[in-house]
XYZ file of C-alpha atoms in Angstrom:
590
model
C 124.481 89.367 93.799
C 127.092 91.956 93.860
C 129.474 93.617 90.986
C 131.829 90.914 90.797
C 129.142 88.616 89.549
C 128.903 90.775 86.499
C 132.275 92.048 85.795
C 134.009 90.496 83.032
C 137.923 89.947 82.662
C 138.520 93.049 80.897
C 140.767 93.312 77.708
C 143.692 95.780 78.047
C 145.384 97.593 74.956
C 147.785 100.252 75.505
C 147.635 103.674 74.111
C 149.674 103.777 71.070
C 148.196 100.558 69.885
C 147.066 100.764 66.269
C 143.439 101.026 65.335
C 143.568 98.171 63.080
C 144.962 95.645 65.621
C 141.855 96.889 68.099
C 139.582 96.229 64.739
C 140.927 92.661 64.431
C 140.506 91.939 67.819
C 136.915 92.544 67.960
C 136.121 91.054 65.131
C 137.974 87.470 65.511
C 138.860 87.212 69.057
C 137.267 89.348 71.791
C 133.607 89.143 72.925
C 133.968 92.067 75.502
C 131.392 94.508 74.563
C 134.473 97.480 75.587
C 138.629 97.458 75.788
C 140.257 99.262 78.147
C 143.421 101.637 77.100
C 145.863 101.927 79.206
C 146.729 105.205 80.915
C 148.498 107.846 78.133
C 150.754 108.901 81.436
C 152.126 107.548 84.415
C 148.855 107.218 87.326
C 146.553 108.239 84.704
C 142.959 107.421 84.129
C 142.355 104.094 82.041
C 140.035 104.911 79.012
C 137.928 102.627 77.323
C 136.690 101.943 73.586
C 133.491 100.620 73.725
C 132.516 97.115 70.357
C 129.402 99.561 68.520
C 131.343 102.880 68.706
C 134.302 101.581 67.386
C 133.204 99.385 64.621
C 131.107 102.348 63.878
C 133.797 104.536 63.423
C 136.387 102.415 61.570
C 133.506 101.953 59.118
C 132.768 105.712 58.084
C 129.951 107.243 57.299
C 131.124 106.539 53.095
C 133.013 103.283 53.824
C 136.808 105.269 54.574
C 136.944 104.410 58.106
C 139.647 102.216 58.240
C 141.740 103.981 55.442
C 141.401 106.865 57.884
C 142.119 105.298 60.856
C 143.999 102.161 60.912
C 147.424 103.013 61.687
C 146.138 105.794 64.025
C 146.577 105.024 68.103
C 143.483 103.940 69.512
C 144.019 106.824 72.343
C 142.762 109.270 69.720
C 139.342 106.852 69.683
C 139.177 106.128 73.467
C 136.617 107.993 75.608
C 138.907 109.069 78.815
C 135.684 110.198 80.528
C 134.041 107.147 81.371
C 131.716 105.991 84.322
C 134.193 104.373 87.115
C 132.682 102.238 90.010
C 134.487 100.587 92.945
C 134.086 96.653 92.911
C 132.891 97.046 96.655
C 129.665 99.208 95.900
C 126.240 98.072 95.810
C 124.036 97.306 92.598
C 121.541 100.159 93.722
C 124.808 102.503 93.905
C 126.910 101.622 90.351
C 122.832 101.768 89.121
C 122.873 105.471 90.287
C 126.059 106.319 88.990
C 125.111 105.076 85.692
C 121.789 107.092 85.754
C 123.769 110.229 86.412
C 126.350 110.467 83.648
C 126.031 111.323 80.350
C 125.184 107.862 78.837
C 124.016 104.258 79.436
C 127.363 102.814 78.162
C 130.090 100.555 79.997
C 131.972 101.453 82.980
C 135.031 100.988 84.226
C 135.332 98.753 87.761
C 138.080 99.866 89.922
C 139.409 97.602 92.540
C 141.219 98.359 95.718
C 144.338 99.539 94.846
C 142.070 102.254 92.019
C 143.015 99.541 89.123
C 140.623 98.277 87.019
C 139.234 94.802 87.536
C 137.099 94.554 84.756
C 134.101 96.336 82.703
C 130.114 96.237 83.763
C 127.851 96.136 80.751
C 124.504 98.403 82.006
C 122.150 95.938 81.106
C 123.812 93.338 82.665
C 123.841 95.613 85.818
C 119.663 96.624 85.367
C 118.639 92.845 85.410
C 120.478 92.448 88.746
C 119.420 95.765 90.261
C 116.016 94.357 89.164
C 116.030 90.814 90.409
C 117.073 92.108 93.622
C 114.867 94.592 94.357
C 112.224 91.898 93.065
C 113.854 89.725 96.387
C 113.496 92.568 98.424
C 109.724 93.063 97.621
C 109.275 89.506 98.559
C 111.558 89.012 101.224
C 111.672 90.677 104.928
C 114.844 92.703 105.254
C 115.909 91.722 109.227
C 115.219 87.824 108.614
C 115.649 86.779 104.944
C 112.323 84.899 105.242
C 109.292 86.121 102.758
C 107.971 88.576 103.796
C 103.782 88.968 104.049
C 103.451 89.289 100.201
C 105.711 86.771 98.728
C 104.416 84.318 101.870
C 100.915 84.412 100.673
C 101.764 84.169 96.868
C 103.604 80.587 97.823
C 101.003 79.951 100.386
C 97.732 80.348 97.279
C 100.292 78.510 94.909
C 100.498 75.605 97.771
C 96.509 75.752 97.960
C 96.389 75.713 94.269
C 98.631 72.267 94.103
C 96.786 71.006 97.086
C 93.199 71.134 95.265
C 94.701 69.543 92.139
C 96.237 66.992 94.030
C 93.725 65.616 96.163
C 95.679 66.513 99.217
C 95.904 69.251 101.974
C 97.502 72.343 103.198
C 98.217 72.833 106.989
C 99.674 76.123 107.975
C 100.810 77.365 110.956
C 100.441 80.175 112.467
C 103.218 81.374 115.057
C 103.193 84.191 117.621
C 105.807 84.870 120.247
C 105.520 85.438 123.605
C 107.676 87.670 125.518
C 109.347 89.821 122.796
C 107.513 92.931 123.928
C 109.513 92.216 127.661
C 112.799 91.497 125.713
C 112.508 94.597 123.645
C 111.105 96.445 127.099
C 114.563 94.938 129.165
C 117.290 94.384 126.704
C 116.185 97.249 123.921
C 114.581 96.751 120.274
C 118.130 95.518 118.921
C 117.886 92.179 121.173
C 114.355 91.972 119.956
C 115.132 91.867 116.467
C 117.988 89.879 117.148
C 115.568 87.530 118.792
C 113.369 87.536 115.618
C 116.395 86.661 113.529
C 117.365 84.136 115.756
C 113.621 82.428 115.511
C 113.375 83.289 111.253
C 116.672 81.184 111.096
C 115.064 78.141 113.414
C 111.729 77.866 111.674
C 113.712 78.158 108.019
C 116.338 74.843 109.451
C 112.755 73.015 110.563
C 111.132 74.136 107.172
C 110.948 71.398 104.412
C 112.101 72.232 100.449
C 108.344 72.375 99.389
C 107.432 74.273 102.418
C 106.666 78.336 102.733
C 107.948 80.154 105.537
C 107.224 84.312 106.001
C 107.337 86.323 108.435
C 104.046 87.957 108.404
C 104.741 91.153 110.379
C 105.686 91.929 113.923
C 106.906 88.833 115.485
C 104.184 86.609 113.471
C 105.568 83.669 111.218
C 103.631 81.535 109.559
C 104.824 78.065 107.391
C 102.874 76.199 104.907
C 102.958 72.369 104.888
C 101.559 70.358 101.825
C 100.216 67.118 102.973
C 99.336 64.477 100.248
C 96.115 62.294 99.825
C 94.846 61.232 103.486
C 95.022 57.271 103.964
C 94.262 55.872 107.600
C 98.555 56.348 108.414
C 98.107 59.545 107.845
C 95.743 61.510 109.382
C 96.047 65.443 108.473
C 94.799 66.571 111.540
C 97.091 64.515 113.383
C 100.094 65.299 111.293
C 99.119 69.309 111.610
C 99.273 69.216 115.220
C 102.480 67.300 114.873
C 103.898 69.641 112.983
C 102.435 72.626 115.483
C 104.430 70.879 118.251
C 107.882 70.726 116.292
C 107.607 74.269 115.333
C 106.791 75.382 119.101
C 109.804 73.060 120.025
C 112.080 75.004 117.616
C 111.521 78.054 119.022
C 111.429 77.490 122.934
C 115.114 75.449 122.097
C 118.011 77.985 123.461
C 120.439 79.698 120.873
C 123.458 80.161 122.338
C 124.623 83.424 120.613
C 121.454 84.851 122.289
C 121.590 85.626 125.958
C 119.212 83.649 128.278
C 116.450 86.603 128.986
C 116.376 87.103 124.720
C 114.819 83.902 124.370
C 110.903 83.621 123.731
C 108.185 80.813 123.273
C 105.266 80.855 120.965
C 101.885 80.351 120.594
C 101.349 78.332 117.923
C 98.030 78.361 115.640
C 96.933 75.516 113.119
C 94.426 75.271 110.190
C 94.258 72.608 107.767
C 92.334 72.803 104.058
C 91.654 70.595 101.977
C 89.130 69.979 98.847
C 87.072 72.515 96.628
C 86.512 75.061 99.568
C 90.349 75.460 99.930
C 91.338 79.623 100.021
C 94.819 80.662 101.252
C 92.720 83.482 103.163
C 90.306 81.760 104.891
C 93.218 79.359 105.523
C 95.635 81.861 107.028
C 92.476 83.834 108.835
C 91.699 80.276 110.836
C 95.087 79.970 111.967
C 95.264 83.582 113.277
C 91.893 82.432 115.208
C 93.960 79.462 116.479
C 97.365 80.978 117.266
C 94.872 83.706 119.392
C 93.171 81.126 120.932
C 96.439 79.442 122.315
C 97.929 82.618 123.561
C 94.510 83.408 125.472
C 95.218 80.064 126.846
C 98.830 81.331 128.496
C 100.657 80.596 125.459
C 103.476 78.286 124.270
C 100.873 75.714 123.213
C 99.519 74.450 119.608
C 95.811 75.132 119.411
C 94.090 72.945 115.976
C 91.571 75.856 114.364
C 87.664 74.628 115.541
C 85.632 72.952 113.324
C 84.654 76.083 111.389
C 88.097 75.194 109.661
C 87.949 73.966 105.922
C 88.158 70.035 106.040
C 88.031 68.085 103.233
C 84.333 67.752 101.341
C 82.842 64.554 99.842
C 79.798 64.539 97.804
C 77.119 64.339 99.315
C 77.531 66.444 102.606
C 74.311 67.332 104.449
C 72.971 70.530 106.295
C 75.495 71.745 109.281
C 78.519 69.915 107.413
C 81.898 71.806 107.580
C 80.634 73.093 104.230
C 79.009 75.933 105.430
C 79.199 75.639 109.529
C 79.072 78.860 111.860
C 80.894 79.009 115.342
C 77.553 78.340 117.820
C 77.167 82.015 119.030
C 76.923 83.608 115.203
C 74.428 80.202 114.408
C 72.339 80.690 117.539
C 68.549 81.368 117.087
C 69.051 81.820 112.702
C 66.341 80.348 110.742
C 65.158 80.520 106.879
C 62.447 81.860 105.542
C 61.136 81.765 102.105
C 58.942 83.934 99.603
C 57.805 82.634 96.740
C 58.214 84.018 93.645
C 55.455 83.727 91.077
C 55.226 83.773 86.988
C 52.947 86.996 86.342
C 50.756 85.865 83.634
C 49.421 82.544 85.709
C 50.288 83.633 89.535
C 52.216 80.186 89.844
C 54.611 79.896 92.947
C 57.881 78.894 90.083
C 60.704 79.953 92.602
C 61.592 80.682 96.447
C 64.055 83.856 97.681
C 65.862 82.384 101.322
C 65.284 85.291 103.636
C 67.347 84.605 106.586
C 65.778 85.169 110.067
C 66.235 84.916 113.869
C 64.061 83.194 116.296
C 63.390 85.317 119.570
C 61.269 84.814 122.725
C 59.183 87.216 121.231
C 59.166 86.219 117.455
C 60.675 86.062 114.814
C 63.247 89.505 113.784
C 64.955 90.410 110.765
C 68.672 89.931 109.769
C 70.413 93.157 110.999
C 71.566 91.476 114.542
C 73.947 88.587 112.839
C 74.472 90.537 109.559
C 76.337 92.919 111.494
C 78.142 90.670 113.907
C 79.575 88.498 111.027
C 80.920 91.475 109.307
C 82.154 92.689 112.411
C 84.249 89.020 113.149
C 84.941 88.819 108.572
C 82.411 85.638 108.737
C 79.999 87.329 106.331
C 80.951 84.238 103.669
C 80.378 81.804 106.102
C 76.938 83.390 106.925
C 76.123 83.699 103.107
C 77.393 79.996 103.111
C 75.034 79.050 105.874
C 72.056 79.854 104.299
C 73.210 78.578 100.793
C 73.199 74.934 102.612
C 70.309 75.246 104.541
C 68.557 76.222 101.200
C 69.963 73.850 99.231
C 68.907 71.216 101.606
C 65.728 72.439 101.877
C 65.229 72.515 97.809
C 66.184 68.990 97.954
C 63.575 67.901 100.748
C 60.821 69.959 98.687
C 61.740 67.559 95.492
C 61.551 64.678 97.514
C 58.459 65.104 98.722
C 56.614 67.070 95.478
C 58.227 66.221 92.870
C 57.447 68.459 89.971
C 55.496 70.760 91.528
C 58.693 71.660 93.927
C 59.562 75.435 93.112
C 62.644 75.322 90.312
C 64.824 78.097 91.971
C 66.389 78.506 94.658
C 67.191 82.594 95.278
C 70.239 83.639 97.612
C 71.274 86.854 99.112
C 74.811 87.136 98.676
C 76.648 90.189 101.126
C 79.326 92.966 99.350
C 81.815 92.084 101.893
C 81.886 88.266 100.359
C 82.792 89.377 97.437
C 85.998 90.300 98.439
C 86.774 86.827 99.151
C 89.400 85.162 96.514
C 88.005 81.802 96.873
C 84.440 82.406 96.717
C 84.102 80.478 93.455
C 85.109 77.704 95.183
C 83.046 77.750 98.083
C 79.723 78.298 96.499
C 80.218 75.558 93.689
C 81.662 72.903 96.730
C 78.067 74.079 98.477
C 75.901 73.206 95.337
C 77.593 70.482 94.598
C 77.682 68.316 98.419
C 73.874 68.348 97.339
C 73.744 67.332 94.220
C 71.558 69.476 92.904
C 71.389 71.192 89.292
C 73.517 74.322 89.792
C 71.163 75.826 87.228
C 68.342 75.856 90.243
C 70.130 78.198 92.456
C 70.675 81.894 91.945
C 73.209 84.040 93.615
C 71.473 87.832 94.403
C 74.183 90.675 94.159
C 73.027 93.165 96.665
C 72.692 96.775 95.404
C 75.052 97.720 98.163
C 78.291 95.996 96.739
C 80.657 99.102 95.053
C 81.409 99.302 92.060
C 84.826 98.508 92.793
C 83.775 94.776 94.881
C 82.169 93.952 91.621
C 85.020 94.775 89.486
C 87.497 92.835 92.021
C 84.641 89.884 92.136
C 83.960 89.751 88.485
C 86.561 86.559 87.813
C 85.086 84.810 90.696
C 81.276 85.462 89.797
C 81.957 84.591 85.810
C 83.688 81.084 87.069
C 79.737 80.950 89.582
C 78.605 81.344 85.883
C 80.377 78.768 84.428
C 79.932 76.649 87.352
C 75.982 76.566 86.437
C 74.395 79.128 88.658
C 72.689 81.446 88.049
C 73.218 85.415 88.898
C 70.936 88.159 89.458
C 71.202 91.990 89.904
C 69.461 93.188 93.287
C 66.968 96.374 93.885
C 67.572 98.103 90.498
C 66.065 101.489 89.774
C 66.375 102.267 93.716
C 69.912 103.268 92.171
C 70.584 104.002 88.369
C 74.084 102.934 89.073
C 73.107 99.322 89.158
C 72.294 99.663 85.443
C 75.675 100.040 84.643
C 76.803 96.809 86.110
C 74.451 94.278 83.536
C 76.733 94.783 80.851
C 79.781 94.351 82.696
C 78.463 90.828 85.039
C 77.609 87.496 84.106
C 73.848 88.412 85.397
C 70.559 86.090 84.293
C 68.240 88.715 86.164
C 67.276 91.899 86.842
C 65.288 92.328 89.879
C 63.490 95.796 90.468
C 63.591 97.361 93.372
C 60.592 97.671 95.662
C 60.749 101.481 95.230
C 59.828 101.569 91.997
C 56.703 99.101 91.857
C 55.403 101.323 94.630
C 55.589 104.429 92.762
C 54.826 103.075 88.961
C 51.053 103.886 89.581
C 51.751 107.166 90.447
C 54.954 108.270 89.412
C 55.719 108.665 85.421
C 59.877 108.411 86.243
C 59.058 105.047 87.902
C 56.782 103.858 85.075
C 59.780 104.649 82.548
C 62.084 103.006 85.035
C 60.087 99.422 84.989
C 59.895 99.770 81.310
C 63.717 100.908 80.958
C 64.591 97.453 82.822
C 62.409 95.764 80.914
C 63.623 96.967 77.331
C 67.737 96.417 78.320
C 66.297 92.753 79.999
C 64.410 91.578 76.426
C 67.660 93.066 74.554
C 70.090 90.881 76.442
C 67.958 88.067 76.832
C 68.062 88.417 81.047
C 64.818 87.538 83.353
C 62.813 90.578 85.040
C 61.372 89.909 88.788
C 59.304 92.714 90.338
C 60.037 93.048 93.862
C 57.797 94.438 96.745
C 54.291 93.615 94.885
C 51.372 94.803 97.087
C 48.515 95.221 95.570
C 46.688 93.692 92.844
C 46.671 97.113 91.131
C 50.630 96.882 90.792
C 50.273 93.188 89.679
C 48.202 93.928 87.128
C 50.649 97.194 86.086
C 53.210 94.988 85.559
C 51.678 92.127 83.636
C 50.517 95.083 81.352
C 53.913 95.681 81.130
C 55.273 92.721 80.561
C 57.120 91.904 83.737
C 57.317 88.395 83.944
C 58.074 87.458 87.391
C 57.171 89.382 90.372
C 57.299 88.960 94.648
C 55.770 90.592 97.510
C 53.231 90.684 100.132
C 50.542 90.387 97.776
C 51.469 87.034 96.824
C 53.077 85.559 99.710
C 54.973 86.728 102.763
C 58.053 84.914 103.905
C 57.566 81.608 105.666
C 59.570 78.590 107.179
C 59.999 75.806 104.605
C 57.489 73.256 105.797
C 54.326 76.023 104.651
C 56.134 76.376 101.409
C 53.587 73.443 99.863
C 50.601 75.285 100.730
C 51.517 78.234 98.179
C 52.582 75.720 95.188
C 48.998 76.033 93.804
C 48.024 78.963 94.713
C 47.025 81.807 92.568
C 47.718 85.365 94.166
C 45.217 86.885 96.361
C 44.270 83.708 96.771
C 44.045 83.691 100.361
C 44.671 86.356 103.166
C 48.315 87.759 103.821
C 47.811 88.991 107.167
C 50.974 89.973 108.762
C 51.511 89.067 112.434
C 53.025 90.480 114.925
C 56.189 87.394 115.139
C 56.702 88.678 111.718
C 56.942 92.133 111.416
C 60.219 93.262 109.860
C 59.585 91.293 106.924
C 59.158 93.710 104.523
C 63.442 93.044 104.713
C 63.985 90.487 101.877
C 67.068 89.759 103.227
């Protein structure tokens, strides 16, 4: 938009007009919010009577206006001083001329020849400067296209639709190939000129519904919606089709480019599709994909693995693309489970899944893959993982004992997922491919997420909540901080933190700790589960207390699932906990 898109026809009066034929004017015929006077002397400056001031004046402060003034030239009323921009400047510039006179008020536009063309009303001129520099935030300045920001918005809008719909989104993700030996041979101009040349391809291939950004660099990516799938059309199919057409766009020649500008592209697609469907998960497995083509020597479509979101039917079982991990983070993981027992009858009531990894020489803790899939942003799909292999395995213990199968499910959730916009999602399409009651599994915050993950998370945990899980509050006391967060989370326990049940015996702080979790537990009406219970001394401690749930090594250490039915009768102490040496590293509850 520029200042002839908000520059009225002005209204011209000349200088010795009367006041009174100004007054009539506004009032029956002109909706101009100013006049313009004409110059009081040859080449002089046009001055300008602005609707408010005027009407104003010819009122009076005691009603006399008019008597005073109506046969009076309206030169004596004008304001000779006002605000003049040229019709050619920008919105940004007339905006700062505005902004440094003496008032927001009309100004007069000045054409080429220094005559006015017409008056800008400020607030005319704001909204404008404002929806553009709105545009500008979304769009990229050297192609038009979206830039990264207002990409992503359309793309989470197109997932949005998508999940409503029953259909799919498959985005592609594009990379070029030789614009680093353009910009090295022909200079950085030819390389952007090269980007604008591919921005204005992929926008003529680009469908109505469709986004298109360029993401940064010389990375575009375009969103295709894809309605319900039907045996014509395939997504994955149509994806890859849609790959091959962009590639094709882009290797094509433009002829106001010469022949060593040009560039091909790798070309990365992901497709996603049901409850699991997250514009960053979607647009992180293309990136994998438009990598793994350029690896492959580039100017090829590579389909994202199968660690891509697919759609989900009810139902799913264990190793589905619900929760599946690439082979090398999945290689040698296990699950192990602790039971967790009701204090006043030492019943096993509910499990906590420990994950684990099978060596040559045993079995180690969770350290190894915890830190590889935060180092490759697959700490989700890890926490996913285990979710379904829990989930399953809570199933198979129902099947086979029936009420006497433990009636939670506990689940170590990492900080780093919580950064995750669709986690919501994710975890309920988990629960739900097994139909199982989401009140039987519990989601475990670990006492290393910030303050600030939690803040960011809490819309996705409280729609976990409403979902039908259940959320608990790991390791409190081992920092007070924790406290803070069970007024602000949708929490159903409190778990305390190993720490403090070793010290409660000992330590008067720690005693005043359990009993300090205890009291804000009973007053919101939350569950309290001792952790790291090793003694019958502390057991005892805490059913004095009042704890009414407690774990540890006194009870039960962490086994695989098929020993789980040898603890659902058991009473603690029961039988020996001896630790062995393929187990050491347990004391880890994750």
């Amino acid at each position: 938009m520029t200042l002839a898109d908000l520059v009225s026809d002005p209204v011209v009066v000349a200088a010795d007009a009367p006041c009174e034929a100004v007054d009539h004017g506004f009032r029956t015929e002109w909706t101009v919010s100013s006049v313009l006077v004409e110059p009081r002397e040859p080449g002089g400056r046009y001055g300008m009577v602005a609707r408010k001031d005027f009407l104003t004046t010819m009122t009076g402060r005691f009603g006399f206006g008019r008597s005073l003034w109506s046969r009076r030239p309206v030169s004596e009323i004008a304001r000779w001083d006002a605000q003049r921009v040229r019709i050619t400047d920008s919105l940004t510039e007339a905006a700062d001329r505005l902004t440094s006179g003496d008032g927001y008020a009309d100004m007069v536009v000045i054409g080429p020849d220094d005559t006015p063309v017409g008056v800008l009303d400020p607030t005319s001129l704001m909204a404008a400067l404002a929806t553009e520099l709105a545009h500008q935030a979304s769009h990229d300045p050297l192609t038009g296209v979206q830039s990264r920001a207002g990409f992503l918005a359309d793309l989470e809008q197109l997932c949005a639709t998508a999940r409503a719909s029953g259909g799919a989104v498959a985005l592609a993700y594009l990379d070029l190939d030789r614009l680093k030996e353009v910009n090295d041979s022909l200079g950085h101009p030819s390389g952007d000129a090269l980007i604008a040349s591919v921005a204005r391809r992929l926008a003529t291939a680009a469908g109505p519904q469709d986004a298109l950004g360029r993401l940064g660099g010389d990375e575009f990516a375009l969103a295709h919606l894809l309605g319900p799938q039907n045996p014509d059309h395939d997504w994955r199919r149509r994806a890859l089709d849609l790959g091959e057409r962009l590639r094709s766009v882009v290797a094509d020649l433009d002829p106001a480019l010469p022949v060593r500008a040009h560039s091909r592209a790798s070309v990365g697609i992901a497709v996603g599709a049901g409850a699991l469907l997250g514009h960053e998960h979607l647009l992180h497995e293309a990136d994998l994909a438009m990598y793994g083509a350029k690896k492959a020597g580039g100017d090829r479509v590579r389909l994202a693995d199968a660690d891509a979101p697919v759609p989900i039917a009810r139902g799913t079982l264990p190793g589905s693309p619900v929760a599946r991990l690439p082979e090398h983070l999945a290689q040698g993981l296990q699950l192990y489970y602790q039971p967790i027992v009701t204090v006043a009858d030492g019943r096993t009531r509910e499990v906590e899944a420990l994950l684990r990894v099978r060596t040559a020489e045993g079995v180690d803790g969770p350290a190894g893959p915890l830190a590889r899939a935060l180092a490759l942003d697959r700490a989700l799909d890890l926490d996913l993982w285990v979710l379904d292999r829990a989930c399953a395995d809570l199933r198979a213990w129902d099947e086979r004992w029936g009420p006497s199968a433990p009636t939670v499910m506990n689940v170590n959730l990492s900080p780093s997922a919580l950064d995750a916009d669709d986690l919501a999602d994710r975890v309920l399409a988990v629960v739900d491919a097994h139909r199982l009651d989401p009140a039987r599994v519990r989601l475990e915050l670990s006492e290393l997420a910030s303050d600030a993950q939690l803040a960011r998370a809490l819309p996705q945990l409280t729609r976990i909540r409403a979902g039908g899980l259940r959320i608990g509050l790991d390791d409190l006391g081992g920092a007070l901080s924790g406290l803070r967060s069970v007024t602000r989370l949708p929490v159903d326990v409190l778990k305390i933190d190993r720490s403090v049940i070793a010290g409660m015996l000992t330590d008067p702080v720690d005693r005043l700790l359990v009993a300090l979790v205890g009291a804000v537990a009973q007053e919101r009406g939350l569950t309290v589960v001792a952790e790291g219970v090793e003694d019958g001394a502390q057991y005892r401690a805490l059913r004095e207390a009042g704890v009414p749930m407690a774990q540890g090594f006194w009870m039960a250490r962490p086994m695989p699932a098929d020993q789980i039915g040898t603890h659902l009768g058991a009473r603690p102490g029961a039988r020996p906990a001896a630790q062995s040496a393929a187990h050491r590293g347990d004391m880890s509850p994750r």
